[in-house]
PDB file of C-alpha atoms and ligand atoms in Angstrom:
ATOM      1  CA  MET A   1       5.903  10.219   1.355  1.00  0.00           C
ATOM      2  CA  PRO A   2       7.812  11.192   4.456  1.00  0.00           C
ATOM      3  CA  VAL A   3       9.548   8.036   5.540  1.00  0.00           C
ATOM      4  CA  LEU A   4      11.609   9.221   8.410  1.00  0.00           C
ATOM      5  CA  GLY A   5       9.624  11.794  10.238  1.00  0.00           C
ATOM      6  CA  SER A   6      10.326  13.505  13.492  1.00  0.00           C
ATOM      7  CA  SER A   7      13.148  12.496  15.729  1.00  0.00           C
ATOM      8  CA  LEU A   8      13.481  11.845  19.443  1.00  0.00           C
ATOM      9  CA  GLY A   9      17.112  12.341  20.270  1.00  0.00           C
ATOM     10  CA  ASN A  10      18.866   9.773  18.156  1.00  0.00           C
ATOM     11  CA  VAL A  11      15.602   7.935  17.488  1.00  0.00           C
ATOM     12  CA  SER A  12      14.041   8.417  14.085  1.00  0.00           C
ATOM     13  CA  VAL A  13      10.442   7.453  13.560  1.00  0.00           C
ATOM     14  CA  LEU A  14       9.307   5.468  10.551  1.00  0.00           C
ATOM     15  CA  ARG A  15       5.788   6.782  10.131  1.00  0.00           C
ATOM     16  CA  LEU A  16       3.570   3.979   8.824  1.00  0.00           C
ATOM     17  CA  ASP A  17       0.686   5.957  10.339  1.00  0.00           C
ATOM     18  CA  THR A  18       0.873   8.540   7.554  1.00  0.00           C
ATOM     19  CA  LEU A  19       1.142   6.180   4.582  1.00  0.00           C
ATOM     20  CA  SER A  20      -2.504   6.192   3.508  1.00  0.00           C
ATOM     21  CA  ASP A  21      -5.761   7.964   4.244  1.00  0.00           C
ATOM     22  CA  LEU A  22      -8.051   5.126   5.246  1.00  0.00           C
ATOM     23  CA  ALA A  23      -6.404   2.850   7.792  1.00  0.00           C
ATOM     24  CA  PRO A  24      -2.651   3.310   7.761  1.00  0.00           C
ATOM     25  CA  GLY A  25      -0.279   1.167   9.780  1.00  0.00           C
ATOM     26  CA  ASN A  26       1.186  -2.311   9.894  1.00  0.00           C
ATOM     27  CA  LYS A  27      -2.227  -3.974   9.506  1.00  0.00           C
ATOM     28  CA  SER A  28      -2.530  -2.783   5.903  1.00  0.00           C
ATOM     29  CA  PHE A  29       0.804  -4.425   5.097  1.00  0.00           C
ATOM     30  CA  LYS A  30      -0.249  -7.740   6.644  1.00  0.00           C
ATOM     31  CA  LEU A  31      -3.567  -7.687   4.774  1.00  0.00           C
ATOM     32  CA  GLN A  32      -2.200  -6.763   1.363  1.00  0.00           C
ATOM     33  CA  PRO A  33      -1.493 -10.358   0.232  1.00  0.00           C
ATOM     34  CA  TYR A  34      -5.142 -11.288   0.828  1.00  0.00           C
ATOM     35  CA  VAL A  35      -6.308  -8.272  -1.147  1.00  0.00           C
ATOM     36  CA  ASP A  36      -3.893  -9.203  -3.938  1.00  0.00           C
ATOM     37  CA  GLN A  37      -5.226 -12.753  -3.954  1.00  0.00           C
ATOM     38  CA  VAL A  38      -8.800 -11.540  -4.550  1.00  0.00           C
ATOM     39  CA  LEU A  39      -7.674  -9.003  -7.156  1.00  0.00           C
ATOM     40  CA  HIS A  40      -5.816 -11.737  -9.053  1.00  0.00           C
ATOM     41  CA  GLU A  41      -8.890 -13.891  -8.858  1.00  0.00           C
ATOM     42  CA  ARG A  42     -10.973 -10.994 -10.145  1.00  0.00           C
ATOM     43  CA  ALA A  43      -8.682 -10.579 -13.144  1.00  0.00           C
ATOM     44  CA  ARG A  44      -8.926 -14.306 -13.847  1.00  0.00           C
ATOM     45  CA  LEU A  45     -12.715 -14.302 -13.521  1.00  0.00           C
ATOM     46  CA  SER A  46     -13.114 -11.355 -15.865  1.00  0.00           C
ATOM     47  CA  THR A  47     -11.507 -13.344 -18.682  1.00  0.00           C
ATOM     48  CA  SER A  48     -13.141 -16.693 -17.910  1.00  0.00           C
ATOM     49  CA  GLY A  49     -16.532 -15.582 -16.619  1.00  0.00           C
ATOM     50  CA  GLY A  50     -17.774 -17.887 -13.892  1.00  0.00           C
ATOM     51  CA  THR A  51     -18.134 -17.780 -10.168  1.00  0.00           C
ATOM     52  CA  VAL A  52     -18.153 -14.888  -7.723  1.00  0.00           C
ATOM     53  CA  GLU A  53     -14.921 -13.809  -6.099  1.00  0.00           C
ATOM     54  CA  HIS A  54     -14.023 -14.623  -2.504  1.00  0.00           C
ATOM     55  CA  ARG A  55     -14.910 -12.374   0.375  1.00  0.00           C
ATOM     56  CA  LEU A  56     -12.439 -11.735   3.195  1.00  0.00           C
ATOM     57  CA  ILE A  57     -13.402 -12.714   6.728  1.00  0.00           C
ATOM     58  CA  SER A  58     -11.582 -11.945   9.957  1.00  0.00           C
ATOM     59  CA  PHE A  59     -11.972 -11.465  13.701  1.00  0.00           C
ATOM     60  CA  GLY A  60     -11.558  -8.707  16.230  1.00  0.00           C
ATOM     61  CA  GLY A  61     -12.856  -6.681  19.131  1.00  0.00           C
ATOM     62  CA  VAL A  62     -14.942  -3.515  18.858  1.00  0.00           C
ATOM     63  CA  TRP A  63     -11.782  -1.352  18.573  1.00  0.00           C
ATOM     64  CA  SER A  64      -9.749  -3.717  16.398  1.00  0.00           C
ATOM     65  CA  ASN A  65      -7.169  -1.986  14.201  1.00  0.00           C
ATOM     66  CA  HIS A  66      -7.111  -5.147  12.131  1.00  0.00           C
ATOM     67  CA  LEU A  67     -10.837  -5.173  11.298  1.00  0.00           C
ATOM     68  CA  HIS A  68     -10.670  -1.429  10.667  1.00  0.00           C
ATOM     69  CA  ALA A  69      -7.877  -1.889   8.119  1.00  0.00           C
ATOM     70  CA  LEU A  70      -9.623  -4.865   6.525  1.00  0.00           C
ATOM     71  CA  ALA A  71     -12.833  -2.871   6.080  1.00  0.00           C
ATOM     72  CA  ALA A  72     -10.873   0.046   4.622  1.00  0.00           C
ATOM     73  CA  LEU A  73      -8.969  -2.121   2.134  1.00  0.00           C
ATOM     74  CA  GLY A  74     -12.177  -3.921   1.165  1.00  0.00           C
ATOM     75  CA  HIS A  75     -13.837  -0.576   0.542  1.00  0.00           C
ATOM     76  CA  ALA A  76     -10.908   0.772  -1.471  1.00  0.00           C
ATOM     77  CA  ASN A  77     -10.737  -2.336  -3.667  1.00  0.00           C
ATOM     78  CA  GLY A  78     -14.417  -3.251  -3.939  1.00  0.00           C
ATOM     79  CA  ILE A  79     -13.867  -6.503  -2.038  1.00  0.00           C
ATOM     80  CA  ALA A  80     -16.625  -7.845   0.231  1.00  0.00           C
ATOM     81  CA  THR A  81     -15.529  -8.154   3.857  1.00  0.00           C
ATOM     82  CA  LEU A  82     -17.044  -9.721   6.929  1.00  0.00           C
ATOM     83  CA  GLY A  83     -16.012  -8.960  10.495  1.00  0.00           C
ATOM     84  CA  VAL A  84     -16.627 -11.452  13.285  1.00  0.00           C
ATOM     85  CA  VAL A  85     -16.809  -9.187  16.315  1.00  0.00           C
ATOM     86  CA  ARG A  86     -16.369 -10.246  19.935  1.00  0.00           C
ATOM     87  CA  GLY A  87     -19.306  -8.989  21.991  1.00  0.00           C
ATOM     88  CA  ASP A  88     -22.948  -8.045  21.780  1.00  0.00           C
ATOM     89  CA  SER A  89     -24.512  -6.293  18.845  1.00  0.00           C
ATOM     90  CA  PRO A  90     -25.055  -2.613  19.669  1.00  0.00           C
ATOM     91  CA  GLN A  91     -28.354  -2.835  17.763  1.00  0.00           C
ATOM     92  CA  GLU A  92     -29.528  -5.398  20.297  1.00  0.00           C
ATOM     93  CA  THR A  93     -28.180  -3.897  23.488  1.00  0.00           C
ATOM     94  CA  GLY A  94     -28.811  -0.284  22.561  1.00  0.00           C
ATOM     95  CA  ALA A  95     -25.237   0.515  23.564  1.00  0.00           C
ATOM     96  CA  ALA A  96     -23.310   3.011  21.465  1.00  0.00           C
ATOM     97  CA  GLU A  97     -21.477   1.502  18.507  1.00  0.00           C
ATOM     98  CA  SER A  98     -17.729   2.100  18.622  1.00  0.00           C
ATOM     99  CA  ALA A  99     -16.356   4.556  16.075  1.00  0.00           C
ATOM    100  CA  MET A 100     -14.298   1.673  14.663  1.00  0.00           C
ATOM    101  CA  LEU A 101     -17.419  -0.395  13.966  1.00  0.00           C
ATOM    102  CA  ALA A 102     -19.231   2.647  12.557  1.00  0.00           C
ATOM    103  CA  ASP A 103     -16.344   3.139  10.097  1.00  0.00           C
ATOM    104  CA  ALA A 104     -16.287  -0.543   9.191  1.00  0.00           C
ATOM    105  CA  ARG A 105     -20.037  -0.580   8.550  1.00  0.00           C
ATOM    106  CA  HIS A 106     -19.787   2.643   6.574  1.00  0.00           C
ATOM    107  CA  TRP A 107     -17.094   1.001   4.422  1.00  0.00           C
ATOM    108  CA  GLY A 108     -19.439  -1.888   3.707  1.00  0.00           C
ATOM    109  CA  MET A 109     -18.086  -4.537   6.058  1.00  0.00           C
ATOM    110  CA  GLU A 110     -20.745  -7.003   7.139  1.00  0.00           C
ATOM    111  CA  LEU A 111     -20.589  -7.436  10.902  1.00  0.00           C
ATOM    112  CA  ILE A 112     -21.616 -10.428  12.950  1.00  0.00           C
ATOM    113  CA  TYR A 113     -21.419 -10.450  16.729  1.00  0.00           C
ATOM    114  CA  VAL A 114     -20.410 -13.537  18.661  1.00  0.00           C
ATOM    115  CA  SER A 115     -20.261 -14.390  22.353  1.00  0.00           C
ATOM    116  CA  ARG A 116     -16.928 -14.524  24.117  1.00  0.00           C
ATOM    117  CA  SER A 117     -17.098 -18.316  24.245  1.00  0.00           C
ATOM    118  CA  ASP A 118     -17.733 -18.549  20.491  1.00  0.00           C
ATOM    119  CA  TYR A 119     -14.970 -16.039  19.874  1.00  0.00           C
ATOM    120  CA  ARG A 120     -12.558 -18.260  21.747  1.00  0.00           C
ATOM    121  CA  GLN A 121     -12.956 -20.831  18.962  1.00  0.00           C
ATOM    122  CA  ARG A 122     -11.647 -18.438  16.304  1.00  0.00           C
ATOM    123  CA  ASN A 123      -8.446 -20.406  15.726  1.00  0.00           C
ATOM    124  CA  GLU A 124     -10.113 -23.824  15.684  1.00  0.00           C
ATOM    125  CA  ALA A 125     -10.341 -25.606  12.363  1.00  0.00           C
ATOM    126  CA  GLU A 126     -13.944 -26.732  12.791  1.00  0.00           C
ATOM    127  CA  TYR A 127     -15.213 -23.256  13.651  1.00  0.00           C
ATOM    128  CA  GLN A 128     -13.272 -21.752  10.781  1.00  0.00           C
ATOM    129  CA  GLN A 129     -14.594 -24.307   8.336  1.00  0.00           C
ATOM    130  CA  ALA A 130     -18.181 -23.642   9.427  1.00  0.00           C
ATOM    131  CA  LEU A 131     -17.624 -19.916   8.852  1.00  0.00           C
ATOM    132  CA  THR A 132     -16.049 -20.285   5.423  1.00  0.00           C
ATOM    133  CA  GLU A 133     -18.833 -22.655   4.362  1.00  0.00           C
ATOM    134  CA  ARG A 134     -21.570 -20.410   5.642  1.00  0.00           C
ATOM    135  CA  TYR A 135     -20.159 -17.340   3.894  1.00  0.00           C
ATOM    136  CA  ALA A 136     -18.671 -19.128   0.882  1.00  0.00           C
ATOM    137  CA  PRO A 137     -16.766 -18.347  -1.177  1.00  0.00           C
ATOM    138  CA  ALA A 138     -14.603 -16.860   1.547  1.00  0.00           C
ATOM    139  CA  ILE A 139     -10.987 -16.570   2.623  1.00  0.00           C
ATOM    140  CA  LEU A 140     -10.416 -16.534   6.338  1.00  0.00           C
ATOM    141  CA  ILE A 141      -7.697 -14.312   7.770  1.00  0.00           C
ATOM    142  CA  PRO A 142      -6.457 -15.086  11.292  1.00  0.00           C
ATOM    143  CA  GLU A 143      -7.069 -12.498  14.007  1.00  0.00           C
ATOM    144  CA  GLY A 144      -4.618  -9.617  13.823  1.00  0.00           C
ATOM    145  CA  GLY A 145      -3.430 -10.787  10.401  1.00  0.00           C
ATOM    146  CA  ALA A 146      -1.181 -13.247  12.205  1.00  0.00           C
ATOM    147  CA  SER A 147      -0.323 -15.416   9.237  1.00  0.00           C
ATOM    148  CA  MET A 148       2.612 -16.399   7.083  1.00  0.00           C
ATOM    149  CA  PRO A 149       1.406 -14.317   4.112  1.00  0.00           C
ATOM    150  CA  GLY A 150       1.063 -11.419   6.535  1.00  0.00           C
ATOM    151  CA  ALA A 151       4.573 -11.908   7.901  1.00  0.00           C
ATOM    152  CA  ARG A 152       6.027 -12.192   4.414  1.00  0.00           C
ATOM    153  CA  ALA A 153       4.307  -8.959   3.392  1.00  0.00           C
ATOM    154  CA  CYS A 154       6.114  -7.082   6.182  1.00  0.00           C
ATOM    155  CA  ALA A 155       9.216  -7.301   3.991  1.00  0.00           C
ATOM    156  CA  ALA A 156       7.828  -4.086   2.512  1.00  0.00           C
ATOM    157  CA  ILE A 157       8.309  -2.389   5.904  1.00  0.00           C
ATOM    158  CA  ALA A 158      11.900  -3.640   6.020  1.00  0.00           C
ATOM    159  CA  GLN A 159      12.340  -2.176   2.551  1.00  0.00           C
ATOM    160  CA  LEU A 160      11.217   1.246   3.801  1.00  0.00           C
ATOM    161  CA  ILE A 161      13.836   0.929   6.534  1.00  0.00           C
ATOM    162  CA  SER A 162      16.565   0.016   4.027  1.00  0.00           C
ATOM    163  CA  GLN A 163      15.523   2.769   1.633  1.00  0.00           C
ATOM    164  CA  SER A 164      15.758   5.379   4.364  1.00  0.00           C
ATOM    165  CA  ASN A 165      19.563   5.206   4.039  1.00  0.00           C
ATOM    166  CA  THR A 166      19.848   5.398   7.749  1.00  0.00           C
ATOM    167  CA  VAL A 167      22.958   4.602   9.743  1.00  0.00           C
ATOM    168  CA  ALA A 168      20.684   3.066  12.369  1.00  0.00           C
ATOM    169  CA  ARG A 169      20.997  -0.690  12.755  1.00  0.00           C
ATOM    170  CA  SER A 170      18.635  -0.928  15.710  1.00  0.00           C
ATOM    171  CA  ILE A 171      14.928  -1.123  14.958  1.00  0.00           C
ATOM    172  CA  VAL A 172      12.285  -0.857  17.684  1.00  0.00           C
ATOM    173  CA  LEU A 173       8.646  -1.738  17.189  1.00  0.00           C
ATOM    174  CA  PRO A 174       5.571  -2.626  19.237  1.00  0.00           C
ATOM    175  CA  VAL A 175       4.525  -6.278  19.307  1.00  0.00           C
ATOM    176  CA  GLY A 176       1.177  -8.020  19.542  1.00  0.00           C
ATOM    177  CA  THR A 177       1.335 -11.358  17.741  1.00  0.00           C
ATOM    178  CA  GLY A 178       4.957 -10.886  16.631  1.00  0.00           C
ATOM    179  CA  THR A 179       4.023 -11.248  12.956  1.00  0.00           C
ATOM    180  CA  THR A 180       5.333  -7.833  11.968  1.00  0.00           C
ATOM    181  CA  LEU A 181       8.537  -8.351  13.942  1.00  0.00           C
ATOM    182  CA  ALA A 182       9.172 -11.734  12.308  1.00  0.00           C
ATOM    183  CA  GLY A 183       8.536 -10.337   8.827  1.00  0.00           C
ATOM    184  CA  ILE A 184      10.833  -7.371   9.342  1.00  0.00           C
ATOM    185  CA  ALA A 185      13.614  -9.378  11.016  1.00  0.00           C
ATOM    186  CA  ALA A 186      13.531 -11.942   8.199  1.00  0.00           C
ATOM    187  CA  SER A 187      14.029  -9.201   5.622  1.00  0.00           C
ATOM    188  CA  LEU A 188      16.932  -7.342   7.201  1.00  0.00           C
ATOM    189  CA  PRO A 189      20.555  -8.450   7.101  1.00  0.00           C
ATOM    190  CA  ALA A 190      22.289  -9.877  10.148  1.00  0.00           C
ATOM    191  CA  GLU A 191      23.916  -6.579  11.191  1.00  0.00           C
ATOM    192  CA  PHE A 192      20.485  -5.231  12.189  1.00  0.00           C
ATOM    193  CA  GLU A 193      18.818  -5.863  15.540  1.00  0.00           C
ATOM    194  CA  VAL A 194      15.051  -5.724  15.920  1.00  0.00           C
ATOM    195  CA  ILE A 195      13.695  -5.067  19.405  1.00  0.00           C
ATOM    196  CA  GLY A 196      10.012  -5.688  20.027  1.00  0.00           C
ATOM    197  CA  ILE A 197       8.082  -4.096  22.882  1.00  0.00           C
ATOM    198  CA  SER A 198       5.261  -6.427  23.875  1.00  0.00           C
ATOM    199  CA  ALA A 199       1.898  -4.735  24.414  1.00  0.00           C
ATOM    200  CA  LEU A 200       0.693  -7.792  26.310  1.00  0.00           C
ATOM    201  CA  LYS A 201       1.308  -8.940  29.834  1.00  0.00           C
ATOM    202  CA  GLY A 202       2.949 -12.339  30.075  1.00  0.00           C
ATOM    203  CA  ALA A 203       2.846 -13.408  26.435  1.00  0.00           C
ATOM    204  CA  ALA A 204       5.120 -16.317  27.254  1.00  0.00           C
ATOM    205  CA  ASP A 205       4.873 -18.074  23.894  1.00  0.00           C
ATOM    206  CA  LEU A 206       5.724 -15.004  21.828  1.00  0.00           C
ATOM    207  CA  GLU A 207       9.379 -15.900  21.234  1.00  0.00           C
ATOM    208  CA  GLU A 208       8.411 -19.408  20.228  1.00  0.00           C
ATOM    209  CA  ARG A 209       5.876 -18.079  17.741  1.00  0.00           C
ATOM    210  CA  VAL A 210       8.355 -15.628  16.224  1.00  0.00           C
ATOM    211  CA  GLU A 211      10.945 -18.396  15.927  1.00  0.00           C
ATOM    212  CA  ALA A 212       8.436 -20.631  14.157  1.00  0.00           C
ATOM    213  CA  MET A 213       7.548 -17.854  11.718  1.00  0.00           C
ATOM    214  CA  LEU A 214      11.208 -17.107  11.063  1.00  0.00           C
ATOM    215  CA  ARG A 215      11.855 -20.775  10.352  1.00  0.00           C
ATOM    216  CA  ALA A 216       8.904 -20.874   7.970  1.00  0.00           C
ATOM    217  CA  LEU A 217      10.094 -17.698   6.243  1.00  0.00           C
ATOM    218  CA  ASP A 218      13.357 -19.539   5.617  1.00  0.00           C
ATOM    219  CA  ALA A 219      15.466 -16.420   5.167  1.00  0.00           C
ATOM    220  CA  GLN A 220      19.128 -16.958   4.235  1.00  0.00           C
ATOM    221  CA  GLN A 221      20.028 -14.545   7.002  1.00  0.00           C
ATOM    222  CA  HIS A 222      18.013 -12.381   9.307  1.00  0.00           C
ATOM    223  CA  ALA A 223      18.405  -9.633  11.867  1.00  0.00           C
ATOM    224  CA  SER A 224      18.950 -10.546  15.485  1.00  0.00           C
ATOM    225  CA  TRP A 225      15.865  -9.892  17.559  1.00  0.00           C
ATOM    226  CA  ARG A 226      14.474  -9.881  21.077  1.00  0.00           C
ATOM    227  CA  ILE A 227      11.283  -8.906  22.830  1.00  0.00           C
ATOM    228  CA  LEU A 228      10.992  -6.820  25.991  1.00  0.00           C
ATOM    229  CA  HIS A 229       8.085  -7.920  28.182  1.00  0.00           C
ATOM    230  CA  ASP A 230       8.114  -5.332  30.961  1.00  0.00           C
ATOM    231  CA  HIS A 231       6.573  -2.355  29.187  1.00  0.00           C
ATOM    232  CA  HIS A 232       2.911  -3.377  28.906  1.00  0.00           C
ATOM    233  CA  CYS A 233       1.822  -0.747  31.484  1.00  0.00           C
ATOM    234  CA  GLY A 234      -0.718  -3.084  33.088  1.00  0.00           C
ATOM    235  CA  GLY A 235      -1.622  -5.339  30.189  1.00  0.00           C
ATOM    236  CA  PHE A 236      -3.147  -5.304  26.736  1.00  0.00           C
ATOM    237  CA  ALA A 237      -5.274  -2.210  26.090  1.00  0.00           C
ATOM    238  CA  ARG A 238      -4.630  -1.030  29.652  1.00  0.00           C
ATOM    239  CA  SER A 239      -2.684   2.015  30.641  1.00  0.00           C
ATOM    240  CA  SER A 240      -0.888   3.415  33.657  1.00  0.00           C
ATOM    241  CA  SER A 241      -0.946   7.029  34.795  1.00  0.00           C
ATOM    242  CA  GLY A 242       2.727   7.144  33.789  1.00  0.00           C
ATOM    243  CA  LEU A 243       1.814   6.129  30.242  1.00  0.00           C
ATOM    244  CA  GLN A 244      -0.921   8.732  30.059  1.00  0.00           C
ATOM    245  CA  GLU A 245       1.391  11.492  31.241  1.00  0.00           C
ATOM    246  CA  PHE A 246       4.043  10.374  28.815  1.00  0.00           C
ATOM    247  CA  VAL A 247       1.682  10.403  25.824  1.00  0.00           C
ATOM    248  CA  HIS A 248       0.476  13.915  26.603  1.00  0.00           C
ATOM    249  CA  ALA A 249       4.027  15.204  26.951  1.00  0.00           C
ATOM    250  CA  PHE A 250       5.246  13.318  23.896  1.00  0.00           C
ATOM    251  CA  GLU A 251       2.498  14.613  21.637  1.00  0.00           C
ATOM    252  CA  LYS A 252       3.011  18.174  22.796  1.00  0.00           C
ATOM    253  CA  SER A 253       6.746  18.117  22.163  1.00  0.00           C
ATOM    254  CA  GLN A 254       6.870  15.904  19.055  1.00  0.00           C
ATOM    255  CA  GLY A 255       3.800  17.172  17.243  1.00  0.00           C
ATOM    256  CA  PHE A 256       2.369  13.811  16.224  1.00  0.00           C
ATOM    257  CA  GLU A 257       0.073  11.273  17.816  1.00  0.00           C
ATOM    258  CA  LEU A 258       0.591   7.836  19.313  1.00  0.00           C
ATOM    259  CA  ASP A 259      -1.943   5.063  19.732  1.00  0.00           C
ATOM    260  CA  PRO A 260      -2.534   4.051  23.355  1.00  0.00           C
ATOM    261  CA  VAL A 261      -2.296   0.273  22.843  1.00  0.00           C
ATOM    262  CA  TYR A 262       0.980  -0.143  20.975  1.00  0.00           C
ATOM    263  CA  THR A 263       3.062   2.812  19.850  1.00  0.00           C
ATOM    264  CA  ALA A 264       2.706   4.760  23.108  1.00  0.00           C
ATOM    265  CA  LYS A 265       4.146   1.830  25.057  1.00  0.00           C
ATOM    266  CA  MET A 266       6.977   1.458  22.565  1.00  0.00           C
ATOM    267  CA  MET A 267       7.961   5.127  22.838  1.00  0.00           C
ATOM    268  CA  LEU A 268       7.733   5.051  26.622  1.00  0.00           C
ATOM    269  CA  ALA A 269       9.861   1.886  26.652  1.00  0.00           C
ATOM    270  CA  ILE A 270      12.536   3.618  24.585  1.00  0.00           C
ATOM    271  CA  GLN A 271      12.538   6.565  26.932  1.00  0.00           C
ATOM    272  CA  GLU A 272      12.691   4.314  30.009  1.00  0.00           C
ATOM    273  CA  MET A 273      15.541   2.242  28.576  1.00  0.00           C
ATOM    274  CA  GLN A 274      17.499   5.394  27.778  1.00  0.00           C
ATOM    275  CA  VAL A 275      16.820   7.156  31.067  1.00  0.00           C
ATOM    276  CA  SER A 276      17.775   4.049  33.074  1.00  0.00           C
ATOM    277  CA  GLY A 277      21.022   3.828  31.127  1.00  0.00           C
ATOM    278  CA  LYS A 278      20.260   0.321  29.823  1.00  0.00           C
ATOM    279  CA  TRP A 279      20.333   1.777  26.335  1.00  0.00           C
ATOM    280  CA  ASP A 280      22.851   4.298  25.133  1.00  0.00           C
ATOM    281  CA  ALA A 281      20.821   7.323  24.007  1.00  0.00           C
ATOM    282  CA  LYS A 282      23.484   8.060  21.401  1.00  0.00           C
ATOM    283  CA  THR A 283      22.833   4.823  19.510  1.00  0.00           C
ATOM    284  CA  PRO A 284      20.848   5.654  16.388  1.00  0.00           C
ATOM    285  CA  ARG A 285      17.569   3.757  16.309  1.00  0.00           C
ATOM    286  CA  ILE A 286      14.480   3.630  14.170  1.00  0.00           C
ATOM    287  CA  ALA A 287      11.159   3.330  15.978  1.00  0.00           C
ATOM    288  CA  VAL A 288       8.376   2.019  13.767  1.00  0.00           C
ATOM    289  CA  HIS A 289       5.096   3.891  14.204  1.00  0.00           C
ATOM    290  CA  THR A 290       2.716   1.059  13.367  1.00  0.00           C
ATOM    291  CA  GLY A 291      -0.422   3.227  13.214  1.00  0.00           C
ATOM    292  CA  GLY A 292      -3.544   2.318  15.168  1.00  0.00           C
ATOM    293  CA  LEU A 293      -4.556   5.935  15.694  1.00  0.00           C
ATOM    294  CA  GLN A 294      -8.225   5.165  15.050  1.00  0.00           C
ATOM    295  CA  GLY A 295      -8.266   3.486  18.465  1.00  0.00           C
ATOM    296  CA  ARG A 296      -7.664   6.815  20.199  1.00  0.00           C
ATOM    297  CA  ARG A 297     -11.364   7.559  19.738  1.00  0.00           C
ATOM    298  CA  GLY A 298     -12.249   4.936  22.317  1.00  0.00           C
ATOM    299  CA  VAL A 299      -9.922   6.266  25.002  1.00  0.00           C
ATOM    300  CA  SER A 300     -11.273   8.705  27.559  1.00  0.00           C
ATOM    301  CA  TRP A 301      -7.924  10.194  28.601  1.00  0.00           C
ATOM    302  CA  LEU A 302      -6.952  11.231  25.074  1.00  0.00           C
TER     303      LEU A 302
HETATM  304  C1  LIG B   1      -1.595  -4.966  15.514  1.00  0.00           C
HETATM  305  C2  LIG B   1      -0.676  -3.866  15.857  1.00  0.00           C
HETATM  306  C3  LIG B   1       0.640  -4.123  16.279  1.00  0.00           C
HETATM  307  C4  LIG B   1       1.166  -5.516  16.506  1.00  0.00           C
HETATM  308  O1  LIG B   1       1.475  -6.194  15.308  1.00  0.00           O
HETATM  309  P1  LIG B   1       1.851  -7.746  15.360  1.00  0.00           P
HETATM  310  O2  LIG B   1       2.244  -8.066  13.974  1.00  0.00           O
HETATM  311  O3  LIG B   1       0.596  -8.488  15.760  1.00  0.00           O
HETATM  312  O4  LIG B   1       2.910  -7.953  16.351  1.00  0.00           O
HETATM  313  C5  LIG B   1       1.457  -3.034  16.545  1.00  0.00           C
HETATM  314  N1  LIG B   1       1.006  -1.774  16.419  1.00  0.00           N
HETATM  315  C6  LIG B   1      -0.241  -1.494  16.027  1.00  0.00           C
HETATM  316  C7  LIG B   1      -0.654  -0.072  15.954  1.00  0.00           C
HETATM  317  C8  LIG B   1      -1.129  -2.525  15.726  1.00  0.00           C
HETATM  318  O5  LIG B   1      -2.381  -2.230  15.350  1.00  0.00           O
END
């Protein structure tokens, strides 16, 4: 298992994107506790007989890395999964199904399509209760795996960093919900700094959410952390011509791929910070490649 792969100056890359065949990246880490919960239940049921095990339900868009990873883990472990997808059913509209949804269906995930207004209720208790009752017995996983079990499970990523025996004390990673950042920061000692590059435009409550997760994780000590908000390249799932040029050049020179939503923006941010002189290029850093490469299939410029 290559942990520290190619290097960009003094930046080493922790390649979570190469860790497994099906859906590698940070989403698999965040989902693992839910998989473990069902597997424990399965072991219990096999000795006691009795009821059927829980299925795993979550939410996402038609290119969701999270739903993709959930479907893959369900498939690999024989766990039933259900994806609540934002948008119209391709069967109904006749539009082409995304490659992500085709994979998920192929892996046995049941898919239901909901309107944008229904989807907006995904974090509301009443909506969630209706879903878990309708598809009972079911465990509901928040969108993106943004949960305390998910954050806790990212300790395993911090462990990969520690095991790499690196001199680097500066960790850079892309941020969506901040769950991965919180989990990693909580599991590294105070001499580390963790710098998140937000993939979203104007995610003003991100710091607050990370702080709340860190409090809940109750670590004795944790790494210092901060989030940079000016590297979203136009907003979530958007790109600039500068980003596109950068990705093409990066992939040619480095020999591995980036995903357009998260890791590309992180790598570009590192380059911009170094070129502008805000960051010393000599400082050893670890950039976490959080995966998401399946999403490349939906991007015309790649
Ligand atoms: C979801 C995702 C992230 C963001 O993770 P959070 O824990 O939500 O901050 C980063 N990179 C990739 C490739 C992702 O799929």
